[in-house]
mmCIF file of C-alpha atoms and ligand atoms in Angstrom:
data_model
loop_
_atom_site.group_PDB
_atom_site.id
_atom_site.type_symbol
_atom_site.label_atom_id
_atom_site.label_comp_id
_atom_site.label_asym_id
_atom_site.label_seq_id
_atom_site.Cartn_x
_atom_site.Cartn_y
_atom_site.Cartn_z
ATOM 1 C CA MET A 937 -4.716 -98.770 -10.724
ATOM 2 C CA SER A 938 -7.829 -99.819 -10.792
ATOM 3 C CA GLN A 939 -10.558 -97.815 -11.838
ATOM 4 C CA PRO A 940 -12.405 -96.791 -9.135
ATOM 5 C CA ASN A 941 -16.805 -96.548 -10.447
ATOM 6 C CA ASN A 942 -17.978 -94.450 -7.994
ATOM 7 C CA ARG A 943 -15.651 -91.670 -7.260
ATOM 8 C CA VAL A 944 -17.149 -88.384 -6.480
ATOM 9 C CA PHE A 945 -14.889 -85.040 -7.223
ATOM 10 C CA SER A 946 -15.890 -81.276 -6.661
ATOM 11 C CA GLY A 947 -14.071 -78.086 -6.612
ATOM 12 C CA VAL A 948 -15.710 -74.770 -4.734
ATOM 13 C CA GLN A 949 -13.185 -71.850 -5.171
ATOM 14 C CA PRO A 950 -11.917 -69.503 -1.876
ATOM 15 C CA THR A 951 -13.003 -66.346 -3.143
ATOM 16 C CA GLY A 952 -15.221 -64.942 -0.240
ATOM 17 C CA ASN A 953 -18.841 -64.732 0.571
ATOM 18 C CA LEU A 954 -20.430 -68.017 0.422
ATOM 19 C CA HIS A 955 -24.327 -67.982 0.485
ATOM 20 C CA LEU A 956 -26.937 -69.600 0.066
ATOM 21 C CA GLY A 957 -27.016 -70.440 -3.152
ATOM 22 C CA ASN A 958 -23.874 -71.954 -3.065
ATOM 23 C CA TYR A 959 -25.379 -73.988 0.043
ATOM 24 C CA LEU A 960 -28.687 -74.970 -1.488
ATOM 25 C CA GLY A 961 -26.569 -75.579 -5.136
ATOM 26 C CA ALA A 962 -24.100 -77.068 -4.230
ATOM 27 C CA ILE A 963 -22.873 -78.149 -0.837
ATOM 28 C CA ARG A 964 -25.946 -79.845 0.357
ATOM 29 C CA LYS A 965 -25.747 -81.954 -2.831
ATOM 30 C CA PHE A 966 -22.087 -83.166 -1.820
ATOM 31 C CA VAL A 967 -23.234 -83.827 1.676
ATOM 32 C CA ALA A 968 -26.101 -86.072 0.105
ATOM 33 C CA LEU A 969 -23.514 -88.128 -2.108
ATOM 34 C CA GLN A 970 -21.789 -89.393 0.660
ATOM 35 C CA GLU A 971 -23.921 -92.162 1.420
ATOM 36 C CA SER A 972 -23.443 -93.718 -2.025
ATOM 37 C CA HIS A 973 -20.338 -92.500 -3.388
ATOM 38 C CA GLU A 974 -16.518 -91.826 -2.310
ATOM 39 C CA CYS A 975 -16.180 -88.659 -2.479
ATOM 40 C CA ILE A 976 -13.326 -85.839 -2.496
ATOM 41 C CA TYR A 977 -14.296 -82.442 -2.134
ATOM 42 C CA CYS A 978 -11.488 -79.696 -2.799
ATOM 43 C CA VAL A 979 -11.228 -76.240 -1.893
ATOM 44 C CA VAL A 980 -10.039 -74.752 -5.252
ATOM 45 C CA ASP A 981 -7.282 -72.204 -4.274
ATOM 46 C CA LEU A 982 -5.440 -72.582 -7.726
ATOM 47 C CA HIS A 983 -8.539 -71.598 -9.814
ATOM 48 C CA ALA A 984 -8.985 -68.469 -7.554
ATOM 49 C CA ILE A 985 -5.531 -67.026 -8.324
ATOM 50 C CA THR A 986 -6.957 -67.012 -12.203
ATOM 51 C CA GLN A 987 -8.815 -63.375 -11.524
ATOM 52 C CA PRO A 988 -7.524 -60.194 -10.168
ATOM 53 C CA PHE A 989 -6.398 -59.755 -6.743
ATOM 54 C CA SER A 990 -9.294 -56.972 -6.607
ATOM 55 C CA VAL A 991 -11.933 -60.142 -7.101
ATOM 56 C CA TRP A 992 -9.733 -63.075 -4.974
ATOM 57 C CA GLY A 993 -8.616 -60.420 -2.454
ATOM 58 C CA GLY A 994 -4.871 -60.992 -2.352
ATOM 59 C CA PRO A 995 -2.826 -63.562 -0.226
ATOM 60 C CA ALA A 996 -4.351 -62.944 3.590
ATOM 61 C CA GLU A 997 -8.068 -63.540 2.305
ATOM 62 C CA LEU A 998 -7.247 -66.356 0.356
ATOM 63 C CA ALA A 999 -6.142 -67.818 3.435
ATOM 64 C CA ASN A 1000 -9.284 -66.997 5.096
ATOM 65 C CA ASN A 1001 -11.474 -68.209 2.133
ATOM 66 C CA THR A 1002 -9.976 -71.311 1.984
ATOM 67 C CA ARG A 1003 -10.809 -71.532 5.543
ATOM 68 C CA GLU A 1004 -14.289 -70.616 5.734
ATOM 69 C CA VAL A 1005 -15.509 -72.946 2.591
ATOM 70 C CA THR A 1006 -13.341 -75.918 4.723
ATOM 71 C CA ALA A 1007 -15.632 -74.915 7.970
ATOM 72 C CA ALA A 1008 -18.609 -74.908 5.474
ATOM 73 C CA PHE A 1009 -18.137 -78.333 4.148
ATOM 74 C CA ILE A 1010 -17.508 -79.424 7.583
ATOM 75 C CA ALA A 1011 -20.291 -77.581 9.261
ATOM 76 C CA SER A 1012 -22.438 -78.887 6.529
ATOM 77 C CA GLY A 1013 -22.036 -82.483 7.189
ATOM 78 C CA ILE A 1014 -19.253 -83.297 4.911
ATOM 79 C CA ASP A 1015 -16.974 -86.046 6.967
ATOM 80 C CA PRO A 1016 -13.734 -85.391 6.318
ATOM 81 C CA ALA A 1017 -12.744 -88.711 8.292
ATOM 82 C CA ARG A 1018 -14.477 -90.990 5.831
ATOM 83 C CA HIS A 1019 -14.304 -88.772 2.598
ATOM 84 C CA ILE A 1020 -11.289 -86.544 1.659
ATOM 85 C CA VAL A 1021 -11.413 -82.680 1.783
ATOM 86 C CA PHE A 1022 -8.351 -80.755 1.020
ATOM 87 C CA ASN A 1023 -7.308 -77.837 -0.931
ATOM 88 C CA GLN A 1024 -5.876 -78.330 -4.255
ATOM 89 C CA SER A 1025 -2.720 -76.192 -3.953
ATOM 90 C CA GLN A 1026 -1.516 -78.788 -1.237
ATOM 91 C CA VAL A 1027 -1.423 -81.823 -3.797
ATOM 92 C CA VAL A 1028 1.014 -80.482 -6.595
ATOM 93 C CA GLU A 1029 -0.158 -83.162 -9.061
ATOM 94 C CA HIS A 1030 -2.893 -81.112 -9.851
ATOM 95 C CA ALA A 1031 -0.689 -78.382 -11.571
ATOM 96 C CA GLU A 1032 1.682 -81.169 -13.106
ATOM 97 C CA LEU A 1033 -1.904 -82.815 -14.800
ATOM 98 C CA ALA A 1034 -3.002 -79.628 -16.083
ATOM 99 C CA TRP A 1035 0.475 -78.904 -17.701
ATOM 100 C CA ILE A 1036 -0.191 -82.318 -20.133
ATOM 101 C CA PHE A 1037 -3.764 -81.301 -20.416
ATOM 102 C CA ASN A 1038 -2.350 -77.790 -21.688
ATOM 103 C CA CYS A 1039 -0.769 -80.191 -24.400
ATOM 104 C CA VAL A 1040 -3.492 -82.305 -25.190
ATOM 105 C CA ALA A 1041 -6.471 -79.539 -25.187
ATOM 106 C CA ARG A 1042 -6.291 -77.167 -28.939
ATOM 107 C CA MET A 1043 -6.923 -73.827 -28.615
ATOM 108 C CA GLY A 1044 -9.698 -74.390 -30.226
ATOM 109 C CA TRP A 1045 -11.781 -75.803 -27.639
ATOM 110 C CA LEU A 1046 -10.536 -73.128 -24.932
ATOM 111 C CA ASN A 1047 -11.656 -70.619 -27.237
ATOM 112 C CA ARG A 1048 -15.647 -71.653 -27.286
ATOM 113 C CA MET A 1049 -15.443 -71.659 -23.007
ATOM 114 C CA THR A 1050 -18.130 -69.174 -22.371
ATOM 115 C CA GLN A 1051 -17.396 -68.760 -18.749
ATOM 116 C CA PHE A 1052 -13.829 -67.264 -20.131
ATOM 117 C CA LYS A 1053 -15.687 -65.064 -22.087
ATOM 118 C CA GLU A 1054 -17.645 -63.728 -19.238
ATOM 119 C CA LYS A 1055 -14.639 -63.082 -16.830
ATOM 120 C CA ALA A 1056 -12.145 -61.686 -19.254
ATOM 121 C CA GLY A 1057 -15.122 -59.452 -20.144
ATOM 122 C CA LYS A 1058 -13.947 -56.829 -22.646
ATOM 123 C CA ASP A 1059 -10.322 -56.708 -21.826
ATOM 124 C CA ARG A 1060 -9.438 -60.112 -23.467
ATOM 125 C CA GLU A 1061 -5.726 -58.941 -23.672
ATOM 126 C CA ASN A 1062 -5.524 -58.118 -19.876
ATOM 127 C CA ALA A 1063 -6.824 -61.599 -18.475
ATOM 128 C CA SER A 1064 -4.415 -63.907 -17.051
ATOM 129 C CA VAL A 1065 -3.345 -66.908 -19.098
ATOM 130 C CA GLY A 1066 -4.393 -69.032 -16.013
ATOM 131 C CA LEU A 1067 -8.043 -67.819 -16.844
ATOM 132 C CA PHE A 1068 -7.778 -69.163 -20.110
ATOM 133 C CA ALA A 1069 -6.314 -72.432 -19.170
ATOM 134 C CA TYR A 1070 -8.760 -72.767 -16.099
ATOM 135 C CA PRO A 1071 -10.461 -75.653 -17.646
ATOM 136 C CA THR A 1072 -8.007 -77.719 -18.052
ATOM 137 C CA LEU A 1073 -6.484 -77.267 -14.537
ATOM 138 C CA MET A 1074 -10.553 -77.996 -13.775
ATOM 139 C CA ALA A 1075 -10.186 -81.677 -16.192
ATOM 140 C CA ALA A 1076 -6.993 -82.119 -14.219
ATOM 141 C CA ASP A 1077 -8.572 -81.701 -11.040
ATOM 142 C CA ILE A 1078 -11.530 -84.225 -11.827
ATOM 143 C CA LEU A 1079 -9.198 -86.923 -13.528
ATOM 144 C CA VAL A 1080 -6.117 -87.413 -11.594
ATOM 145 C CA TYR A 1081 -8.496 -89.018 -9.005
ATOM 146 C CA ARG A 1082 -10.084 -90.446 -12.069
ATOM 147 C CA ALA A 1083 -13.064 -89.260 -10.377
ATOM 148 C CA THR A 1084 -16.495 -90.447 -12.419
ATOM 149 C CA HIS A 1085 -19.116 -88.708 -10.908
ATOM 150 C CA VAL A 1086 -19.223 -84.574 -10.570
ATOM 151 C CA PRO A 1087 -21.844 -82.280 -9.202
ATOM 152 C CA VAL A 1088 -21.689 -79.168 -10.810
ATOM 153 C CA GLY A 1089 -24.109 -75.813 -11.521
ATOM 154 C CA ASP A 1090 -25.450 -75.203 -15.044
ATOM 155 C CA ASP A 1091 -22.803 -73.062 -15.290
ATOM 156 C CA GLN A 1092 -19.941 -75.920 -15.364
ATOM 157 C CA LYS A 1093 -21.578 -78.062 -17.474
ATOM 158 C CA GLN A 1094 -19.197 -76.523 -20.665
ATOM 159 C CA HIS A 1095 -15.980 -77.534 -18.470
ATOM 160 C CA LEU A 1096 -17.547 -80.740 -17.645
ATOM 161 C CA GLU A 1097 -17.822 -81.366 -21.756
ATOM 162 C CA LEU A 1098 -14.595 -79.849 -22.321
ATOM 163 C CA THR A 1099 -13.233 -82.834 -19.308
ATOM 164 C CA ARG A 1100 -14.605 -85.515 -21.342
ATOM 165 C CA ASP A 1101 -12.901 -84.326 -24.588
ATOM 166 C CA ILE A 1102 -9.719 -84.317 -22.837
ATOM 167 C CA ALA A 1103 -10.309 -87.484 -21.310
ATOM 168 C CA ALA A 1104 -11.313 -88.943 -24.911
ATOM 169 C CA LYS A 1105 -8.248 -87.140 -26.514
ATOM 170 C CA PHE A 1106 -5.586 -88.530 -23.975
ATOM 171 C CA ASN A 1107 -6.659 -91.827 -23.990
ATOM 172 C CA ASN A 1108 -6.510 -91.771 -28.100
ATOM 173 C CA ASP A 1109 -4.001 -90.049 -28.604
ATOM 174 C CA PHE A 1110 -1.733 -92.309 -26.173
ATOM 175 C CA ALA A 1111 -3.465 -95.538 -26.925
ATOM 176 C CA GLU A 1112 -0.698 -97.447 -28.147
ATOM 177 C CA SER A 1113 1.406 -96.281 -24.775
ATOM 178 C CA ILE A 1114 -1.420 -97.048 -22.691
ATOM 179 C CA ALA A 1115 -1.830 -100.646 -24.101
ATOM 180 C CA ARG A 1116 2.069 -101.376 -23.883
ATOM 181 C CA LEU A 1117 1.712 -100.948 -19.925
ATOM 182 C CA GLN A 1118 -1.082 -102.659 -20.096
ATOM 183 C CA LEU A 1119 -3.241 -100.060 -18.422
ATOM 184 C CA ASP A 1120 -6.641 -99.847 -18.971
ATOM 185 C CA THR A 1121 -7.542 -98.573 -22.474
ATOM 186 C CA ASP A 1122 -9.992 -96.020 -20.979
ATOM 187 C CA TYR A 1123 -7.274 -94.532 -19.318
ATOM 188 C CA PHE A 1124 -9.318 -91.644 -17.815
ATOM 189 C CA PRO A 1125 -13.081 -92.292 -17.690
ATOM 190 C CA LEU A 1126 -15.774 -90.054 -19.590
ATOM 191 C CA THR A 1127 -16.927 -88.317 -15.990
ATOM 192 C CA ASP A 1128 -20.594 -87.797 -15.883
ATOM 193 C CA PRO A 1129 -22.204 -84.488 -14.443
ATOM 194 C CA VAL A 1130 -24.311 -85.444 -11.453
ATOM 195 C CA ILE A 1131 -27.200 -83.237 -12.721
ATOM 196 C CA GLU A 1132 -28.701 -81.525 -9.950
ATOM 197 C CA GLY A 1133 -32.613 -81.346 -9.191
ATOM 198 C CA PRO A 1134 -34.854 -78.260 -9.428
ATOM 199 C CA ALA A 1135 -35.451 -75.776 -7.032
ATOM 200 C CA THR A 1136 -31.469 -75.085 -6.694
ATOM 201 C CA ARG A 1137 -31.355 -71.630 -8.586
ATOM 202 C CA VAL A 1138 -31.337 -69.220 -5.668
ATOM 203 C CA MET A 1139 -32.045 -65.777 -6.884
ATOM 204 C CA SER A 1140 -31.075 -62.420 -5.255
ATOM 205 C CA LEU A 1141 -33.007 -61.365 -2.382
ATOM 206 C CA ARG A 1142 -33.469 -57.488 -3.956
ATOM 207 C CA ASP A 1143 -34.065 -58.796 -7.740
ATOM 208 C CA GLY A 1144 -35.695 -61.911 -8.817
ATOM 209 C CA THR A 1145 -34.235 -61.870 -11.931
ATOM 210 C CA LYS A 1146 -30.635 -62.335 -11.230
ATOM 211 C CA LYS A 1147 -28.471 -65.020 -9.926
ATOM 212 C CA MET A 1148 -27.935 -65.053 -6.040
ATOM 213 C CA SER A 1149 -24.179 -63.898 -6.010
ATOM 214 C CA LYS A 1150 -21.010 -63.106 -3.907
ATOM 215 C CA SER A 1151 -20.253 -60.364 -5.833
ATOM 216 C CA ASP A 1152 -23.284 -58.582 -5.856
ATOM 217 C CA ALA A 1153 -23.094 -54.798 -4.249
ATOM 218 C CA SER A 1154 -25.642 -55.168 -1.908
ATOM 219 C CA ASP A 1155 -25.423 -57.343 0.765
ATOM 220 C CA LEU A 1156 -28.875 -57.717 1.395
ATOM 221 C CA SER A 1157 -29.208 -59.575 -1.848
ATOM 222 C CA ARG A 1158 -27.842 -62.485 -0.213
ATOM 223 C CA ILE A 1159 -28.118 -64.979 2.520
ATOM 224 C CA ASN A 1160 -24.278 -65.832 3.342
ATOM 225 C CA LEU A 1161 -23.649 -68.618 5.566
ATOM 226 C CA THR A 1162 -21.732 -66.946 8.328
ATOM 227 C CA ASP A 1163 -25.199 -64.460 8.757
ATOM 228 C CA SER A 1164 -26.540 -64.624 11.995
ATOM 229 C CA ALA A 1165 -30.061 -65.393 12.705
ATOM 230 C CA ASP A 1166 -30.652 -61.602 12.803
ATOM 231 C CA ASP A 1167 -29.636 -60.967 9.734
ATOM 232 C CA ILE A 1168 -31.135 -63.833 8.320
ATOM 233 C CA ALA A 1169 -34.180 -62.425 9.249
ATOM 234 C CA LYS A 1170 -33.532 -58.803 8.114
ATOM 235 C CA LYS A 1171 -32.656 -59.995 4.937
ATOM 236 C CA ILE A 1172 -35.696 -61.893 4.291
ATOM 237 C CA ARG A 1173 -37.750 -59.281 5.762
ATOM 238 C CA LYS A 1174 -36.200 -56.226 3.365
ATOM 239 C CA ALA A 1175 -36.211 -59.027 0.499
ATOM 240 C CA LYS A 1176 -38.302 -57.780 -2.892
ATOM 241 C CA THR A 1177 -41.667 -58.955 -3.323
ATOM 242 C CA ASP A 1178 -44.675 -57.588 -5.430
ATOM 243 C CA PRO A 1179 -47.929 -56.353 -3.700
ATOM 244 C CA GLU A 1180 -49.811 -59.696 -4.562
ATOM 245 C CA PRO A 1181 -50.467 -62.448 -2.002
ATOM 246 C CA LEU A 1182 -49.541 -65.601 -2.953
ATOM 247 C CA PRO A 1183 -51.540 -67.298 -5.224
ATOM 248 C CA ALA A 1184 -53.308 -70.699 -5.312
ATOM 249 C CA THR A 1185 -51.525 -72.409 -7.981
ATOM 250 C CA LEU A 1186 -47.930 -72.577 -9.214
ATOM 251 C CA GLU A 1187 -48.825 -71.320 -12.710
ATOM 252 C CA GLU A 1188 -49.989 -68.191 -11.527
ATOM 253 C CA LEU A 1189 -46.300 -67.480 -10.066
ATOM 254 C CA ALA A 1190 -45.039 -67.228 -13.209
ATOM 255 C CA GLY A 1191 -44.204 -63.622 -13.963
ATOM 256 C CA ARG A 1192 -43.377 -63.019 -10.304
ATOM 257 C CA PRO A 1193 -39.624 -63.351 -9.659
ATOM 258 C CA GLU A 1194 -39.646 -62.619 -6.564
ATOM 259 C CA ALA A 1195 -42.874 -64.347 -5.236
ATOM 260 C CA GLU A 1196 -41.454 -67.284 -7.048
ATOM 261 C CA ASN A 1197 -37.796 -66.995 -5.771
ATOM 262 C CA LEU A 1198 -38.963 -66.990 -1.867
ATOM 263 C CA VAL A 1199 -41.563 -69.953 -2.634
ATOM 264 C CA GLY A 1200 -38.346 -72.011 -4.557
ATOM 265 C CA LEU A 1201 -36.281 -71.332 -1.551
ATOM 266 C CA TYR A 1202 -38.695 -72.392 1.302
ATOM 267 C CA ALA A 1203 -39.468 -75.178 -0.731
ATOM 268 C CA ALA A 1204 -35.950 -75.561 -1.066
ATOM 269 C CA LEU A 1205 -34.801 -75.299 2.790
ATOM 270 C CA ALA A 1206 -37.955 -77.678 3.633
ATOM 271 C CA GLU A 1207 -36.807 -80.112 1.314
ATOM 272 C CA ILE A 1208 -40.557 -80.447 -0.328
ATOM 273 C CA ASP A 1209 -41.637 -79.532 -3.693
ATOM 274 C CA LYS A 1210 -43.282 -75.664 -4.430
ATOM 275 C CA ALA A 1211 -46.827 -76.910 -5.486
ATOM 276 C CA SER A 1212 -46.738 -78.159 -1.371
ATOM 277 C CA VAL A 1213 -45.606 -74.397 -0.302
ATOM 278 C CA ILE A 1214 -48.153 -72.742 -2.593
ATOM 279 C CA GLU A 1215 -50.517 -75.227 -0.852
ATOM 280 C CA GLN A 1216 -49.690 -74.231 2.520
ATOM 281 C CA PHE A 1217 -49.480 -70.504 1.939
ATOM 282 C CA ALA A 1218 -52.200 -70.095 -1.037
ATOM 283 C CA GLY A 1219 -53.848 -66.627 -0.774
ATOM 284 C CA GLU A 1220 -51.662 -65.349 2.452
ATOM 285 C CA PRO A 1221 -49.657 -62.037 2.145
ATOM 286 C CA PHE A 1222 -46.046 -61.593 2.611
ATOM 287 C CA SER A 1223 -46.400 -60.047 5.990
ATOM 288 C CA VAL A 1224 -47.239 -64.083 6.630
ATOM 289 C CA PHE A 1225 -44.852 -65.956 4.308
ATOM 290 C CA LYS A 1226 -41.859 -63.938 5.051
ATOM 291 C CA PRO A 1227 -41.538 -64.799 8.752
ATOM 292 C CA ALA A 1228 -42.651 -68.253 8.134
ATOM 293 C CA LEU A 1229 -39.766 -68.315 5.709
ATOM 294 C CA ALA A 1230 -37.330 -66.585 8.028
ATOM 295 C CA ASP A 1231 -38.091 -68.906 10.814
ATOM 296 C CA LEU A 1232 -37.653 -72.111 8.597
ATOM 297 C CA ALA A 1233 -34.143 -70.268 6.961
ATOM 298 C CA VAL A 1234 -32.461 -69.586 10.670
ATOM 299 C CA GLU A 1235 -33.385 -73.020 11.573
ATOM 300 C CA LYS A 1236 -31.671 -74.839 8.880
ATOM 301 C CA LEU A 1237 -28.947 -72.532 9.210
ATOM 302 C CA ALA A 1238 -28.202 -71.725 12.292
ATOM 303 C CA PRO A 1239 -26.961 -74.821 13.679
ATOM 304 C CA ILE A 1240 -24.168 -74.434 10.184
ATOM 305 C CA ASN A 1241 -23.465 -70.810 11.231
ATOM 306 C CA ALA A 1242 -22.743 -71.786 14.672
ATOM 307 C CA GLU A 1243 -20.241 -74.694 13.608
ATOM 308 C CA MET A 1244 -18.768 -72.563 10.872
ATOM 309 C CA ARG A 1245 -18.071 -70.084 14.049
ATOM 310 C CA ARG A 1246 -16.603 -72.329 16.242
ATOM 311 C CA LEU A 1247 -13.957 -73.877 12.965
ATOM 312 C CA LEU A 1248 -13.474 -70.314 12.260
ATOM 313 C CA ASP A 1249 -12.128 -69.739 15.626
ATOM 314 C CA ASN A 1250 -9.996 -72.431 15.334
ATOM 315 C CA PRO A 1251 -7.733 -72.485 12.498
ATOM 316 C CA VAL A 1252 -5.573 -75.110 13.522
ATOM 317 C CA GLU A 1253 -8.227 -77.514 13.780
ATOM 318 C CA ILE A 1254 -9.181 -76.812 9.961
ATOM 319 C CA ASP A 1255 -5.474 -76.673 8.809
ATOM 320 C CA ALA A 1256 -4.967 -80.049 10.449
ATOM 321 C CA ILE A 1257 -8.037 -81.475 8.344
ATOM 322 C CA LEU A 1258 -6.968 -80.006 5.319
ATOM 323 C CA ALA A 1259 -3.225 -81.285 5.637
ATOM 324 C CA ASP A 1260 -4.622 -84.843 6.461
ATOM 325 C CA GLY A 1261 -7.266 -84.341 3.388
ATOM 326 C CA ALA A 1262 -4.262 -83.398 1.425
ATOM 327 C CA ALA A 1263 -2.116 -86.623 2.372
ATOM 328 C CA ARG A 1264 -4.824 -88.837 1.092
ATOM 329 C CA ALA A 1265 -5.517 -87.123 -2.006
ATOM 330 C CA ARG A 1266 -1.893 -87.130 -2.831
ATOM 331 C CA VAL A 1267 -1.619 -91.419 -2.683
ATOM 332 C CA ILE A 1268 -4.137 -91.345 -4.970
ATOM 333 C CA ALA A 1269 -2.906 -88.385 -7.408
ATOM 334 C CA ARG A 1270 0.693 -89.800 -7.422
ATOM 335 C CA GLU A 1271 -0.331 -92.759 -8.410
ATOM 336 C CA THR A 1272 -2.104 -92.054 -11.370
ATOM 337 C CA MET A 1273 1.056 -89.438 -12.207
ATOM 338 C CA GLN A 1274 3.102 -91.790 -12.008
ATOM 339 C CA GLU A 1275 1.246 -93.662 -14.747
ATOM 340 C CA VAL A 1276 0.718 -90.845 -16.449
ATOM 341 C CA ARG A 1277 4.334 -89.970 -16.738
ATOM 342 C CA ARG A 1278 5.157 -93.431 -18.065
ATOM 343 C CA ILE A 1279 2.468 -93.173 -20.452
ATOM 344 C CA VAL A 1280 3.907 -90.096 -21.798
ATOM 345 C CA GLY A 1281 7.737 -91.201 -22.023
ATOM 346 C CA PHE A 1282 8.790 -88.743 -19.515
ATOM 347 C CA LEU A 1283 12.048 -90.371 -17.503
ATOM 348 C CA GLY A 1284 12.134 -91.210 -14.104
ATOM 349 C CA ASP A 1285 10.359 -93.065 -11.364
HETATM 350 N N1 LIG B 452 -15.020 -74.033 -11.925
HETATM 351 C C1 LIG B 452 -15.834 -74.655 -10.413
HETATM 352 C C2 LIG B 452 -16.789 -73.753 -10.051
HETATM 353 O O1 LIG B 452 -16.319 -72.297 -10.212
HETATM 354 C C3 LIG B 452 -15.049 -74.991 -9.317
HETATM 355 C C4 LIG B 452 -13.795 -76.219 -9.675
HETATM 356 C C5 LIG B 452 -12.701 -76.062 -9.755
HETATM 357 C C6 LIG B 452 -14.642 -77.716 -9.984
HETATM 358 N N2 LIG B 452 -12.425 -77.754 -9.873
HETATM 359 C C7 LIG B 452 -13.624 -78.562 -10.357
HETATM 360 C C8 LIG B 452 -15.797 -77.735 -9.781
HETATM 361 C C9 LIG B 452 -13.500 -79.728 -10.477
HETATM 362 C C10 LIG B 452 -15.895 -79.393 -9.823
HETATM 363 C C11 LIG B 452 -15.136 -80.443 -10.420
HETATM 364 O O2 LIG B 452 -17.657 -73.435 -10.129
#
């Protein structure tokens, strides 16, 4: 198989409550990459079950959440006909390659993963083996398609470095076998992260120092992609602020996390820089700025929300998109796995 040179892969976990942070930080980037790259976007349900039932909600929730992420992809403008959208568990090659990578990656490498430490918390003995091996599955997701570019947030950079380490070690450990089979010496590419631009860190509407999160107990802290226009307006109206009006310069926003977050949100939604927002609203109180932000958020999110609702009312349509995407993903993944099996020395075809 020839090496692709502009293939994008990324994944989103179906663990509920997709919010504005997911949209501005990830999904909107996925949409933009469609113009320049061949894109594969995956709802990573195998990753979702690495956490306790209480986090991913159990089987019925998982199915709903998988459809919800798919609907968000499509409603945001990802084209499942020109690119590939599917859920991970439908392409068994991910799990198969992950097993091989479990035998390539070293305990020491995985022991250094900060996300495992965060998610496992204090009770590490009780974390699933899957949670520990999460990064090898993520490497398999990417490398089974030999993807060259992966848009990810800051929190996933370490996993991407691990993916490169696994690719390099595999290429090196099996170099002779790869050469004998006359495959590319760099069989697995060293995948590049696609670094996101500024203004993508969306913070909680109740605390400007915390990231907007699906697990925050207060629903007022986030704008969900399924929120109605009224909900969006209400949440922005109730967003925490300080008593000062907006300043005349960006520098003066420092030390005002809530004000900075709302200005950042306006900039991200309007696709302008923060300085332009400040210029426009310098000296205005939040009683003026918040309604403007609410209008903008509703204008940008209402069409996405409407299309998501339409799709979620038609699960058969979503499932058909996923089945079609999985069939096309499988063609690529099977080809890779056939080669990998020969590289490793497994008999069979
Ligand atoms: N770990 C990613 C996250 O939580 C999701 C993910 C799984 C992913 N596989 C991936 C992202 C492959 C990029 C590429 O956000």
